C-alpha angles and dihedrals in degrees: 000000000000093000091047091053092046089054092044095051090047091051089048091056092047092048091051089050091051090049091053092053088064095062124088118265101252135134091249098050092039091058093055095038094051090052092047092050091049098049097038091052090045089060092066096036092054093043088056089050090051089054088059094046116146095217142006090262090052090048092052093047092052092047089052087059089051088051092052095046092048091051090048092052089051088054093055091046088053090051092050089050090055099045101037130070093200140065093027095146093050092046090051091048091052090046090054090048091050090049091052091048089049091052091051093049094047091049090050091051091050092047093050092047091050090049091051092050090055093051 
């Protein structure tokens, strides 16, 4: 499961990058695309860091960063959907993928917290 999620988050970042290459080079689009590339790649990077966590608390803290970065990337996808008249299907697909990743991460955080309460 961990390797599958590592691969999935990496693909998500690459897909966001590819999406951004399809927008015009302008100050306006560049601002949103740079942010989307940063936060979408941070999703996978921080998930990898969580997999190397030194404790359950460290794992949860790193997953919280993944949660924040995933939500932020969804925000920039939503903005691109509003301001662009192209790539709507791909933006929506990436937004759904981000939402699924977010659900997985939030469920993992809840599971880990519940496990720690029982201990």
